[in-house]
Short mmCIF file of C-alpha atoms in Angstrom, two decimals:
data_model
loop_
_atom_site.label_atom_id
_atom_site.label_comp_id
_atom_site.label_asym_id
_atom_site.label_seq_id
_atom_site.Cartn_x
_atom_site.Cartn_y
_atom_site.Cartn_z
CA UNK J 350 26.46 -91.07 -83.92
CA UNK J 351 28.46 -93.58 -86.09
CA UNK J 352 31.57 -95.46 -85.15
CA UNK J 353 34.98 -93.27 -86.80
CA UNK J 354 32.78 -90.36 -87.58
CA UNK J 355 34.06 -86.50 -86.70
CA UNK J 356 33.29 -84.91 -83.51
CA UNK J 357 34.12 -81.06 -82.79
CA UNK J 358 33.18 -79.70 -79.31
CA UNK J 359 32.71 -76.03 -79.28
CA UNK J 360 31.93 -73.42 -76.65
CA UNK J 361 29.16 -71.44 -77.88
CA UNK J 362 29.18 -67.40 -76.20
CA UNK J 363 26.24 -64.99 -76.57
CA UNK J 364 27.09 -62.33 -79.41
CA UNK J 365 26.61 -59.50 -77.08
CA UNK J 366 29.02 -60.46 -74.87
CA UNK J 367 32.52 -59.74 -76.08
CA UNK J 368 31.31 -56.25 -77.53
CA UNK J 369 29.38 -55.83 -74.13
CA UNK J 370 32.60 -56.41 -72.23
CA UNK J 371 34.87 -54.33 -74.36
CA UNK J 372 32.76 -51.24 -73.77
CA UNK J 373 32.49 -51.02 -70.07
CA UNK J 374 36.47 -51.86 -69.93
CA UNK J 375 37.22 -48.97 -72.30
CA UNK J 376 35.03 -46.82 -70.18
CA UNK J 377 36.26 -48.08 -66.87
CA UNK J 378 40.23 -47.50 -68.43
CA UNK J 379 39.19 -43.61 -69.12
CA UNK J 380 37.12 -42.88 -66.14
CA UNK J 381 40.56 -44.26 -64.35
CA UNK J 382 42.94 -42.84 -66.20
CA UNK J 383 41.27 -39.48 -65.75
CA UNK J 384 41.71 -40.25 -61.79
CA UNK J 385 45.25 -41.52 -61.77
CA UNK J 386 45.85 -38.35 -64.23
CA UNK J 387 44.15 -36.34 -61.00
CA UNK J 388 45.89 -38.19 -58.28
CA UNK J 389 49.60 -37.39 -59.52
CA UNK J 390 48.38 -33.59 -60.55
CA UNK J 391 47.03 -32.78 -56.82
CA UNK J 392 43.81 -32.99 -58.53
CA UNK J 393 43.70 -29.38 -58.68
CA UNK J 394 41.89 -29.46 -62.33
CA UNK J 395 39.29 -32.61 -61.04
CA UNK J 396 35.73 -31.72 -62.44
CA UNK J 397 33.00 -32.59 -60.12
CA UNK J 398 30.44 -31.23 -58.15
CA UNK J 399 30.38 -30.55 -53.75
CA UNK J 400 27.54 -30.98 -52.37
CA UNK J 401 27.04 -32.03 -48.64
CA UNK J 402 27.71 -35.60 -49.76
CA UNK J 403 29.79 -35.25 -52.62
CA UNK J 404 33.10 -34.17 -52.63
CA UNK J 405 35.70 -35.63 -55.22
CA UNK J 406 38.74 -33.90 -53.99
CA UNK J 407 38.25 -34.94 -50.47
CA UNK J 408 37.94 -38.52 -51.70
CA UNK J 409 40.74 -38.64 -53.74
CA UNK J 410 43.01 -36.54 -51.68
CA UNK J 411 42.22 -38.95 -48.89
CA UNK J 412 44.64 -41.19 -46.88
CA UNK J 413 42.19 -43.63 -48.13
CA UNK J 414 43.38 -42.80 -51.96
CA UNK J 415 46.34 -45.35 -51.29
CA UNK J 416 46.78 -48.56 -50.43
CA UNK J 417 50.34 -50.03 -49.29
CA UNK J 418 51.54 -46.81 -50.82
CA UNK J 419 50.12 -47.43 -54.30
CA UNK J 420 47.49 -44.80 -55.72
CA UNK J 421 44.00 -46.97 -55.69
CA UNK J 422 43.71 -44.92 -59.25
CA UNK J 423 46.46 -46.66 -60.31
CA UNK J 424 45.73 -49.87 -59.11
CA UNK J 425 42.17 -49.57 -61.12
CA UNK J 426 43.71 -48.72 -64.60
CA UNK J 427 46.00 -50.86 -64.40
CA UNK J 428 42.78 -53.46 -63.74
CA UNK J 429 41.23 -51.92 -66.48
CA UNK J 430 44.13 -52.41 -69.08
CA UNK J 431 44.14 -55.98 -68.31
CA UNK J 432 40.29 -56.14 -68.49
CA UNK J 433 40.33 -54.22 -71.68
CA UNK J 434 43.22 -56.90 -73.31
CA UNK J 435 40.94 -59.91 -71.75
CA UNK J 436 37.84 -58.35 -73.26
CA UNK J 437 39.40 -57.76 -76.72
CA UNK J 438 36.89 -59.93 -79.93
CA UNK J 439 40.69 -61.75 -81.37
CA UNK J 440 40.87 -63.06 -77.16
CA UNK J 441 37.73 -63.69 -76.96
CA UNK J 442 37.40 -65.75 -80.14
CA UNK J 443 41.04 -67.69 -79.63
CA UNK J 444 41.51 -67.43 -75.93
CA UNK J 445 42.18 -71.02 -73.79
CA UNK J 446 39.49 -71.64 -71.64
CA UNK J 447 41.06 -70.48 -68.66
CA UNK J 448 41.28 -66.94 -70.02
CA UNK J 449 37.84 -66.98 -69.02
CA UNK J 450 38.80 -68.00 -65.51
CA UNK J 451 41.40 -64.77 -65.57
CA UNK J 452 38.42 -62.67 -66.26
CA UNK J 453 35.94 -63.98 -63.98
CA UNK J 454 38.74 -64.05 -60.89
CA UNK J 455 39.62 -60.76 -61.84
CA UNK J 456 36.59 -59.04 -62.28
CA UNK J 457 35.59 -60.41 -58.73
CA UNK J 458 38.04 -59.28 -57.02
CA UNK J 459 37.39 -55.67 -58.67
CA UNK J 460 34.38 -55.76 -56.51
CA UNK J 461 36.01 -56.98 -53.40
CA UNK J 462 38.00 -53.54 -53.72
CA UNK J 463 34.89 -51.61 -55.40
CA UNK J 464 33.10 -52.92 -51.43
CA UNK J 465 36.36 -51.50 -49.69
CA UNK J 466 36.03 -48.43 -51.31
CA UNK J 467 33.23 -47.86 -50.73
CA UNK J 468 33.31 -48.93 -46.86
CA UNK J 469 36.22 -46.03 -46.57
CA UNK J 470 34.13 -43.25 -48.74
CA UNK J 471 30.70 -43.95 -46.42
CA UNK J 472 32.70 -44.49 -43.29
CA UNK J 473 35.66 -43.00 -42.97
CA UNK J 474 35.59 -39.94 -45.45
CA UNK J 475 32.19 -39.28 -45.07
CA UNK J 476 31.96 -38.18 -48.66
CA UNK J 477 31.71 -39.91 -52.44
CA UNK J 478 33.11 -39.33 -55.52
CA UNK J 479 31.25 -39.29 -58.87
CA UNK J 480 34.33 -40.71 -60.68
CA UNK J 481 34.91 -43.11 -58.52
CA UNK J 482 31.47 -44.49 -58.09
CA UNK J 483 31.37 -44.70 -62.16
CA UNK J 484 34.52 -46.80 -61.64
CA UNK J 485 32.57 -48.60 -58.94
CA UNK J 486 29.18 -49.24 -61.46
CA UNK J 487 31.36 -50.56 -64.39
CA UNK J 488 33.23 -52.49 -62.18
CA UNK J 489 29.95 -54.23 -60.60
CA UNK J 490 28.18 -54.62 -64.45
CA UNK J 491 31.83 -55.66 -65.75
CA UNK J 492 31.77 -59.09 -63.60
CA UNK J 493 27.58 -59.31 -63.65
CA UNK J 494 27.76 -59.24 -67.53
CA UNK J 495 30.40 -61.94 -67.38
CA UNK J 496 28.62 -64.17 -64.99
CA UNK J 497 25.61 -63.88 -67.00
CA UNK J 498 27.83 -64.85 -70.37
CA UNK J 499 28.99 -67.83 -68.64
CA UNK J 500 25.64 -69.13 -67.72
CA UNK J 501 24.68 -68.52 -71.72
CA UNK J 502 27.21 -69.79 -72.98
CA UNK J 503 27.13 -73.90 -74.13
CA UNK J 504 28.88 -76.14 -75.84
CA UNK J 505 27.33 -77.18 -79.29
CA UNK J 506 28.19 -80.65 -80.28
CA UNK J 507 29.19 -81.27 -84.20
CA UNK J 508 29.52 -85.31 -84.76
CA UNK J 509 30.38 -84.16 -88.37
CA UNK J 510 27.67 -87.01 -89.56
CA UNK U 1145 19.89 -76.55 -91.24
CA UNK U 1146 21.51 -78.22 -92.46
CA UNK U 1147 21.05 -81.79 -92.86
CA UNK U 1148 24.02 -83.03 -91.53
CA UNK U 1149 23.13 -81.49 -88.30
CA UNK U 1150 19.59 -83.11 -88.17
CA UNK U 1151 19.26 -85.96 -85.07
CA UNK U 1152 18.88 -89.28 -87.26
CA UNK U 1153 16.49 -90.68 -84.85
CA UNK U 1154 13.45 -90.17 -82.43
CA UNK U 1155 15.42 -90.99 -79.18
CA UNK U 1156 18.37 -88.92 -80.40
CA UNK U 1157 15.97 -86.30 -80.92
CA UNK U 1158 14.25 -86.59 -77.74
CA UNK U 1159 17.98 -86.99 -75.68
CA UNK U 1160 18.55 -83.42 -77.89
CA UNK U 1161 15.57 -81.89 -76.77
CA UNK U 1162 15.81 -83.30 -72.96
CA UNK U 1163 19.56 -81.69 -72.93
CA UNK U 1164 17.99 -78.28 -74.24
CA UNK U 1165 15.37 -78.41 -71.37
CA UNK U 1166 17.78 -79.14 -68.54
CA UNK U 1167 20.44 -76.85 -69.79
CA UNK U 1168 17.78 -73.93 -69.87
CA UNK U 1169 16.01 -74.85 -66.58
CA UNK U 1170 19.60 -74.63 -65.18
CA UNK U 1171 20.43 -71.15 -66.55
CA UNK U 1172 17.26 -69.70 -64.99
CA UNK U 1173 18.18 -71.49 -61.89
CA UNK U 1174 21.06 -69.48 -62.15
CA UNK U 1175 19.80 -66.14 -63.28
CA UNK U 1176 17.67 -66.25 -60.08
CA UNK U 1177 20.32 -66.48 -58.23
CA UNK U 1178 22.55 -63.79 -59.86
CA UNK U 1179 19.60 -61.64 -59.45
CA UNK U 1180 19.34 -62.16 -56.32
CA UNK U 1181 23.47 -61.37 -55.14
CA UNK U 1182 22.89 -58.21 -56.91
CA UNK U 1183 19.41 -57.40 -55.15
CA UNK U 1184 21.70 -58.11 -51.71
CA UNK U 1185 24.55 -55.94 -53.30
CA UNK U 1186 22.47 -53.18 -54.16
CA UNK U 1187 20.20 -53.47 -50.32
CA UNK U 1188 23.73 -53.58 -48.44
CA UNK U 1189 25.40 -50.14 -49.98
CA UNK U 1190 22.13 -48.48 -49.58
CA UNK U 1191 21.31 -49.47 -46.13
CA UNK U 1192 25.73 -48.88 -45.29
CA UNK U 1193 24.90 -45.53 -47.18
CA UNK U 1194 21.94 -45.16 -45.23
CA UNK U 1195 23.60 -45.85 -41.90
CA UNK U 1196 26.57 -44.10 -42.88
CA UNK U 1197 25.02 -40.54 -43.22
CA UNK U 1198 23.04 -41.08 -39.88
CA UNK U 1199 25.86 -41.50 -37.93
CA UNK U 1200 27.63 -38.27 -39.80
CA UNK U 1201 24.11 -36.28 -39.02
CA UNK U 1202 24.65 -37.49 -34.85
CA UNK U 1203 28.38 -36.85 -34.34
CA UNK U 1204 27.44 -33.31 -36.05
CA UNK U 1205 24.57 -32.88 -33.47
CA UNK U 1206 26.15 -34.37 -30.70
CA UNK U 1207 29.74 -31.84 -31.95
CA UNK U 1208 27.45 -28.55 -32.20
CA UNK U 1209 25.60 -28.75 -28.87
CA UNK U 1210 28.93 -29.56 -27.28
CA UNK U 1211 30.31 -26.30 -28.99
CA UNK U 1212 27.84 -24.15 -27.71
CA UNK U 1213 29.09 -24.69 -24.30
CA UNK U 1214 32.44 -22.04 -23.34
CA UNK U 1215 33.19 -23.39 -20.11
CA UNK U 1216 36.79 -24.91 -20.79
CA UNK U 1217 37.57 -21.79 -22.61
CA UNK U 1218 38.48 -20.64 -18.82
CA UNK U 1219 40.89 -24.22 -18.83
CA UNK U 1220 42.55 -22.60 -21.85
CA UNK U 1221 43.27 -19.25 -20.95
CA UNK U 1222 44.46 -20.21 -17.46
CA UNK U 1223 47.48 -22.98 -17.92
CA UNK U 1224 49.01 -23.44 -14.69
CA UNK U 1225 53.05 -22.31 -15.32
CA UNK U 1226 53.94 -25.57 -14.01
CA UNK U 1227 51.93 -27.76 -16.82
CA UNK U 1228 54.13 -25.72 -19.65
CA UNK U 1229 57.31 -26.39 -17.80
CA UNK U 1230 56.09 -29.75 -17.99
CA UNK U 1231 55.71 -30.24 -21.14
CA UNK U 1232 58.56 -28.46 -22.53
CA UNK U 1233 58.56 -28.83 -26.38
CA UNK U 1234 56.43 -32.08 -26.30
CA UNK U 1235 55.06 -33.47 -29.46
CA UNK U 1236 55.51 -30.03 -31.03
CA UNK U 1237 56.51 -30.82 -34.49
CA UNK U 1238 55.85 -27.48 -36.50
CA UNK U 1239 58.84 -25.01 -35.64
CA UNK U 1240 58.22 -21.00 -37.35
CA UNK U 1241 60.10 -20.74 -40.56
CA UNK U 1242 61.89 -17.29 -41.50
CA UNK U 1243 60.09 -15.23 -44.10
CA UNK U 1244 61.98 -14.58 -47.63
CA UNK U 1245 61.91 -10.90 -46.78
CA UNK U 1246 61.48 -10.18 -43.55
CA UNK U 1247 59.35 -6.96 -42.49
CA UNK U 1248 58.95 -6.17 -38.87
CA UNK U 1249 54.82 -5.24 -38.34
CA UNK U 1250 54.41 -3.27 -35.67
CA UNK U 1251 51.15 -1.31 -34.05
CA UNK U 1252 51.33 1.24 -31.87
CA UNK U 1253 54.40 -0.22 -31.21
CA UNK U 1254 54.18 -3.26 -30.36
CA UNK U 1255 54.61 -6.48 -32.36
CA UNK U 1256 51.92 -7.97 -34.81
CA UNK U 1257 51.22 -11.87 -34.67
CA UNK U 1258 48.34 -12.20 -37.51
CA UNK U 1259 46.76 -15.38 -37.94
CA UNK U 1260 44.54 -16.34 -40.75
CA UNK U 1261 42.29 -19.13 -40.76
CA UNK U 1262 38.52 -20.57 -41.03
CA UNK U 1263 36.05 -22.06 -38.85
CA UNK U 1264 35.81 -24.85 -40.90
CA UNK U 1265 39.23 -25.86 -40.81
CA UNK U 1266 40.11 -28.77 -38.33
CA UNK U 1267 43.80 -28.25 -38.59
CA UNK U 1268 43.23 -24.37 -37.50
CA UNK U 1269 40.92 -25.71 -34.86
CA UNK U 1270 43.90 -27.82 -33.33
CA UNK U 1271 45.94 -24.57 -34.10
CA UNK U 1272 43.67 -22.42 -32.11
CA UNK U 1273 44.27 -24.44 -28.59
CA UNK U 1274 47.44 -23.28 -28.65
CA UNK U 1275 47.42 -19.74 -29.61
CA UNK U 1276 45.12 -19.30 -27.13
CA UNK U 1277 47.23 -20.84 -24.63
CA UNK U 1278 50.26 -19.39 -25.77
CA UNK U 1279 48.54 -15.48 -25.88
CA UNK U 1280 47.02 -15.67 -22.77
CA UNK U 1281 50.55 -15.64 -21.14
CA UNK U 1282 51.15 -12.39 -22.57
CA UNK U 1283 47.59 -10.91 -22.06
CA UNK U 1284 43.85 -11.98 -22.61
CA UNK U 1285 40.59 -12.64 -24.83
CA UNK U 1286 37.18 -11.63 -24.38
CA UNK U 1287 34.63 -12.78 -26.62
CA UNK U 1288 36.56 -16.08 -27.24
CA UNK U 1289 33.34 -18.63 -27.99
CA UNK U 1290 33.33 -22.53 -28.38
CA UNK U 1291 33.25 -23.49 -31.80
CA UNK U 1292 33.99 -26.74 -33.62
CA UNK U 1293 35.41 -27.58 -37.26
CA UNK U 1294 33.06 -29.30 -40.24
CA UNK U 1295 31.82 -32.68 -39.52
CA UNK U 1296 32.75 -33.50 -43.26
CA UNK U 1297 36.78 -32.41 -44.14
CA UNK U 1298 39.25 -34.85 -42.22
CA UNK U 1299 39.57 -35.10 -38.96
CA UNK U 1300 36.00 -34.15 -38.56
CA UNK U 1301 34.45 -32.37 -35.74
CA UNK U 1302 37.85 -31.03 -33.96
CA UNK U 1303 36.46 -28.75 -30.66
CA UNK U 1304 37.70 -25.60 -30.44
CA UNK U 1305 37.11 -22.28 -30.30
CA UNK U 1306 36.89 -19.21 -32.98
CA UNK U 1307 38.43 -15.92 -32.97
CA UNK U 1308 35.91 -14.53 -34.88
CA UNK U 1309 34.28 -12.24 -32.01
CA UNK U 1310 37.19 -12.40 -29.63
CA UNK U 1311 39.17 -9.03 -28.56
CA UNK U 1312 42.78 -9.52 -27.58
CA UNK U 1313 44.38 -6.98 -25.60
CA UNK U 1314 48.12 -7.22 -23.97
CA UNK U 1315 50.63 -4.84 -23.24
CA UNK U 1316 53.60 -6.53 -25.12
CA UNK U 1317 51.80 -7.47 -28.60
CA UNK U 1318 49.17 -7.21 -30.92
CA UNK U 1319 47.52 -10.20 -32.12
CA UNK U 1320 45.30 -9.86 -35.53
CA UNK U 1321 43.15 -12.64 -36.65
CA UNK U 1322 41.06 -13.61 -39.54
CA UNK U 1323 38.13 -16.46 -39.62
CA UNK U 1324 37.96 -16.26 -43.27
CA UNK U 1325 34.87 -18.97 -44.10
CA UNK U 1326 32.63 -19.92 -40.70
CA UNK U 1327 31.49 -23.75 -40.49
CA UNK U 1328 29.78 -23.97 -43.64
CA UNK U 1329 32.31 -22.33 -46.12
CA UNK U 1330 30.52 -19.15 -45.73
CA UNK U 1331 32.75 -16.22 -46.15
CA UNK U 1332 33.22 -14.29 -43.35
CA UNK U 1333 35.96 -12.26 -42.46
CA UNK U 1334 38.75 -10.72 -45.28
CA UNK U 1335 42.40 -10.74 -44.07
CA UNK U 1336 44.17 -7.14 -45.18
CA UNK U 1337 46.25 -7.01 -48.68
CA UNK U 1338 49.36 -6.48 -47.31
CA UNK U 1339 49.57 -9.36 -45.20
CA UNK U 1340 47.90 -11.69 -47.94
CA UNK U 1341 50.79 -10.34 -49.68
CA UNK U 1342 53.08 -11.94 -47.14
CA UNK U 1343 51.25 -14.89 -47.39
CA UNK U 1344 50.95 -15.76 -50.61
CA UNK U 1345 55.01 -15.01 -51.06
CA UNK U 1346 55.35 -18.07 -48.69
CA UNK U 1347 52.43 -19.97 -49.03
CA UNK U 1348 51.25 -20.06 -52.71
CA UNK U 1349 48.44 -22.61 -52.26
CA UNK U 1350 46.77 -20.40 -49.11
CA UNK U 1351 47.22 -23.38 -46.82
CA UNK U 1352 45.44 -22.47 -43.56
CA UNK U 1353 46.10 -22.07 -40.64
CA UNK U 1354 48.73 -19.71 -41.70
CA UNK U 1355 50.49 -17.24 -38.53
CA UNK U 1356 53.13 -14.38 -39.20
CA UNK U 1357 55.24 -13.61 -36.26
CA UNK U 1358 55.73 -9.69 -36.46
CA UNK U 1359 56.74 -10.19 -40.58
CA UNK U 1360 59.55 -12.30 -39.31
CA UNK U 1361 58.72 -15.79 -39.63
CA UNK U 1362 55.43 -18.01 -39.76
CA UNK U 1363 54.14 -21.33 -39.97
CA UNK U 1364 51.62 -23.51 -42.12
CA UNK U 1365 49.27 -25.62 -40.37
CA UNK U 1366 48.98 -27.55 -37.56
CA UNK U 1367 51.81 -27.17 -35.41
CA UNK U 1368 51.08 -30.26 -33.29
CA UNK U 1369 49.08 -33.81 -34.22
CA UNK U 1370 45.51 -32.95 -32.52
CA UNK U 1371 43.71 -35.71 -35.30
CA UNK U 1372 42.34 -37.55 -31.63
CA UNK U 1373 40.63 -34.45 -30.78
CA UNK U 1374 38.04 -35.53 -33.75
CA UNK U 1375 34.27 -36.34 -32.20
CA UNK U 1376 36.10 -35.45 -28.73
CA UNK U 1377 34.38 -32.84 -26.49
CA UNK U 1378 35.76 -29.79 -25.34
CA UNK U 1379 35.62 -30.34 -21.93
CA UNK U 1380 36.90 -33.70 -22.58
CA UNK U 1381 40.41 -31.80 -23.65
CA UNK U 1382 40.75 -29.19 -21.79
CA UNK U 1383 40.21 -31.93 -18.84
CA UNK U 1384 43.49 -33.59 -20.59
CA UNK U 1385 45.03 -30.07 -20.94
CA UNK U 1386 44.96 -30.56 -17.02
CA UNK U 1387 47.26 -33.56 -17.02
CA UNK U 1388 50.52 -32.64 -18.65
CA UNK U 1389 51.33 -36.67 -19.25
CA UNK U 1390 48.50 -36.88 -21.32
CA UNK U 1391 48.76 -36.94 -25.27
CA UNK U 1392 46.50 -33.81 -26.04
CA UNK U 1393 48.69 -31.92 -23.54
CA UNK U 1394 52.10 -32.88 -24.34
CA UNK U 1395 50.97 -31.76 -28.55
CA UNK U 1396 49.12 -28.57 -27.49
CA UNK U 1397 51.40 -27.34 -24.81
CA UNK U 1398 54.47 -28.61 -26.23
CA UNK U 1399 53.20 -25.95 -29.22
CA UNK U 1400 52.20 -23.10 -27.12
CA UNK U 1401 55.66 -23.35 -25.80
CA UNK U 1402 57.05 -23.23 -29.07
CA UNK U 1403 54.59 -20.42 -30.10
CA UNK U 1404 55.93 -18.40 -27.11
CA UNK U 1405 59.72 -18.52 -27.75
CA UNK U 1406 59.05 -16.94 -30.78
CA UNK U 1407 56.71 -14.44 -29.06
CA UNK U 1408 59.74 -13.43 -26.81
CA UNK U 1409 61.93 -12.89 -29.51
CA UNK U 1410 59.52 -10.40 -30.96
CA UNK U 1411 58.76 -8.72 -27.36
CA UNK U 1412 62.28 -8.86 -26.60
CA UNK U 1413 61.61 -11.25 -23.45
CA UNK U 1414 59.32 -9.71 -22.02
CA UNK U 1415 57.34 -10.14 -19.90
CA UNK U 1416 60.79 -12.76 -18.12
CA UNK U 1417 58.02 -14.37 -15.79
CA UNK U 1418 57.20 -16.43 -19.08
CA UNK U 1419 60.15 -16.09 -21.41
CA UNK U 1420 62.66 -17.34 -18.79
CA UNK U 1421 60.05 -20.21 -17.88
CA UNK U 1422 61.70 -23.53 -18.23
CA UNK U 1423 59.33 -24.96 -20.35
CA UNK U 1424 59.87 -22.06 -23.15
CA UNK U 1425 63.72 -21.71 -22.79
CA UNK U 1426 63.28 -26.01 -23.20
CA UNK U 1427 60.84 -25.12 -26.30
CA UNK U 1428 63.35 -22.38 -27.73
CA UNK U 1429 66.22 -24.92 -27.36
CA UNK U 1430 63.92 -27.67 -29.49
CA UNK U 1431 63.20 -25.63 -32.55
CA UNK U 1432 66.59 -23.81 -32.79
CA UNK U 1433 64.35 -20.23 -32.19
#
């Protein structure tokens, strides 16, 4: 590299991965938007199956359905908003670096609550929900696609010789 | 590429290449390891699944073959006077609610409590200690037969016992009842038009266990908090039915009290043995009745 010449660091990301990411948060915001729709209409309307194991209404009629007093439906689109606004192309592209931090730390702790869930539904309701447990699989993918961005991703060094 | 972009010399080149080689040995490094927290992930919700549905498929065992035992049904029926007086109201905490139009049902003279209800149901399981207690002070069952609520709704596996082969005979009242879905959600028994009439005018969503008190008032669900019964046996309450200072006894006898205030007001006090018993007049006092 010469002495006084030009030299431009820049984070290279694999092409699938802001697409990638903006599809499962678009799909995570409906599938929980359909369930906080369900939660504050008695989910009298919810479509889903019951079968010995499955049983939607039980699930998200369940004490379990809130925590501190706040609808866990609610809690997960308002997760997947943020996601969604994190995962946008323009964010991706011009984001800080620590954006990426926001997704990563957010996307974790997604899971933390996807394993709580799922703890009350196998334990303590004794019954799963097919919405929820789509909620549960983009929510798992969401962060795994992200962790697998960030070990693709590099920085490509221009010395503008 | 561009030429500008082109290392100007071998050991550039090879520094270039040596970066490239580390920086992919260190993403498969990583990869493994990524694929291995979601091989874990994926082995600890099946084997929590796994685990999960075996202890559902015991406590379902273990609830049936406790069911199929009627022995404390005789603890039920049978409530020393001096464990209601007791008890007084106790944890009651559903009171009967007047009807919008009130209709007095009567057969052969005599007052009509209907009750309508499944097998299935845990709340009507809780329900059903209490009518039973509560009716057997103003005549008897046959055919009453230990029964216990679905081992998936919430609170699961609630002992009991079902009405759906019981008789009911008593000199002051008639007492009508209606397992309407056994265990499994099979249908079973059809409660009369006229009184899902009365039902529905009060209780739109058919929230069960639903009882009418001669067309004059009725309640919706549980009258008492029985949610520790869940997984219990039935000889393990009725043993607590025994000790009026216990929790089970103070909810379910506290409501039988309740339940029999409102009995006397549609048997006009009769028979006084039991509506001048301290623990009802304490019960009537409670809920206003």
């Amino acid at each position: 590299m010469s002495a006084g010449s030009a030299v431009k660091v820049r984070l290279k990301r694999p092409g699938w991965l802001a697409p990638t990411t903006l599809v499962l948060s678009v799909l995570g915001l409906l599938d929980a938007a359909y369930l906080t729709y369900e939660h504050y209409t008695g989910s009298t309307s919810l479509a889903c199956s019951e079968t010995a194991h499955v049983n939607c209404t039980r699930v998200t009629t369940s004490q379990w359905s809130e925590l501190a007093g706040i609808p866990v439906a609610l809690l997960g689109l308002l997760f997947f908003i943020a996601m969604t606004v994190l995962c946008l192309p323009v964010v991706w592209r011009r984001a800080p670096g620590y954006v990426q931090q926001l997704r990563l730390g957010g996307a974790a702790v997604g899971l933390l609550m996807v394993f709580y869930l799922l703890w009350a539904e196998f334990f303590k309701i004794h019954a799963i929900c097919l919405w929820c447990t789509g909620v549960h699989i983009i929510t798992f993918v969401l962060l795994i696609v992200l962790v697998v961005g960030e070990i693709f991703s590099h920085y490509d060094v221009d010395d503008g010789a | 590429m561009s030429e500008k972009s082109q290392p100007r010399s071998g050991k550039e080149k090879l520094a270039l290449m040596q970066a490239e080689q580390a920086r992919k040995s260190r993403q498969t490094k990583l990869l493994s390891v990524l694929a291995g927290f979601v091989v874990a992930v994926l082995v600890v919700v099946g084997v929590a699944w796994a685990v999960s549905s075996q202890n559902k498929k015991e406590q379902d065992q273990k609830a049936k073959a406790a069911a199929a035992s009627n022995k404390f049904i005789d603890t039920v029926t049978s409530i020393p006077a001096s464990s209601f007086a007791a008890v007084g109201a106790g944890t009651a905490n559903g009171r009967p609610q007047p009807l919008a139009n009130p209709k007095a049902e009567t057969e052969n003279g005599k007052p009509v409590m209907t009750y309508i209800g499944a097998e299935f149901c845990p709340y009507c399981g809780m329900e059903r200690w209490a009518m039973v207690a509560a009716l057997s002070r103003f005549g008897s069952f046959s055919g009453l037969q230990g029964a216990v609520s679905a081992a998936d709704d919430q609170p699961a596996n609630i002992p009991t016992m079902t009405f759906l082969h019981s008789k009911y005979t008593s000199k002051y009242l008639v007492f009508n009842s209606y397992e309407t879905q056994d265990r499994n959600h099979n249908p079973l028994q059809t409660p009369p038009k006229a009184i899902s009439k009365v039902m529905a005018s009060v209780n739109p969503n058919g929230t069960i266990p639903w009882i009418d008190f001669g067309g004059k008032t009725y309640t919706n669900g549980a009258t008492y908090d029985g949610s520790s019964m869940s997984n219990m046996s039935a000889e393990d309450v009725a043993a607590q039915l025994k000790k009026p200072s216990s929790p089970l006894a103070k909810g379910i006898l506290g409501a039988a009290n309740v339940m029999t205030a409102q009995l006397c007001e549609l048997t006009d006090g009769k028979p006084g043995a039991v509506c001048k018993a301290k623990g009802v007049i304490e019960a009537a006092g409670a809920s206003g009745q």
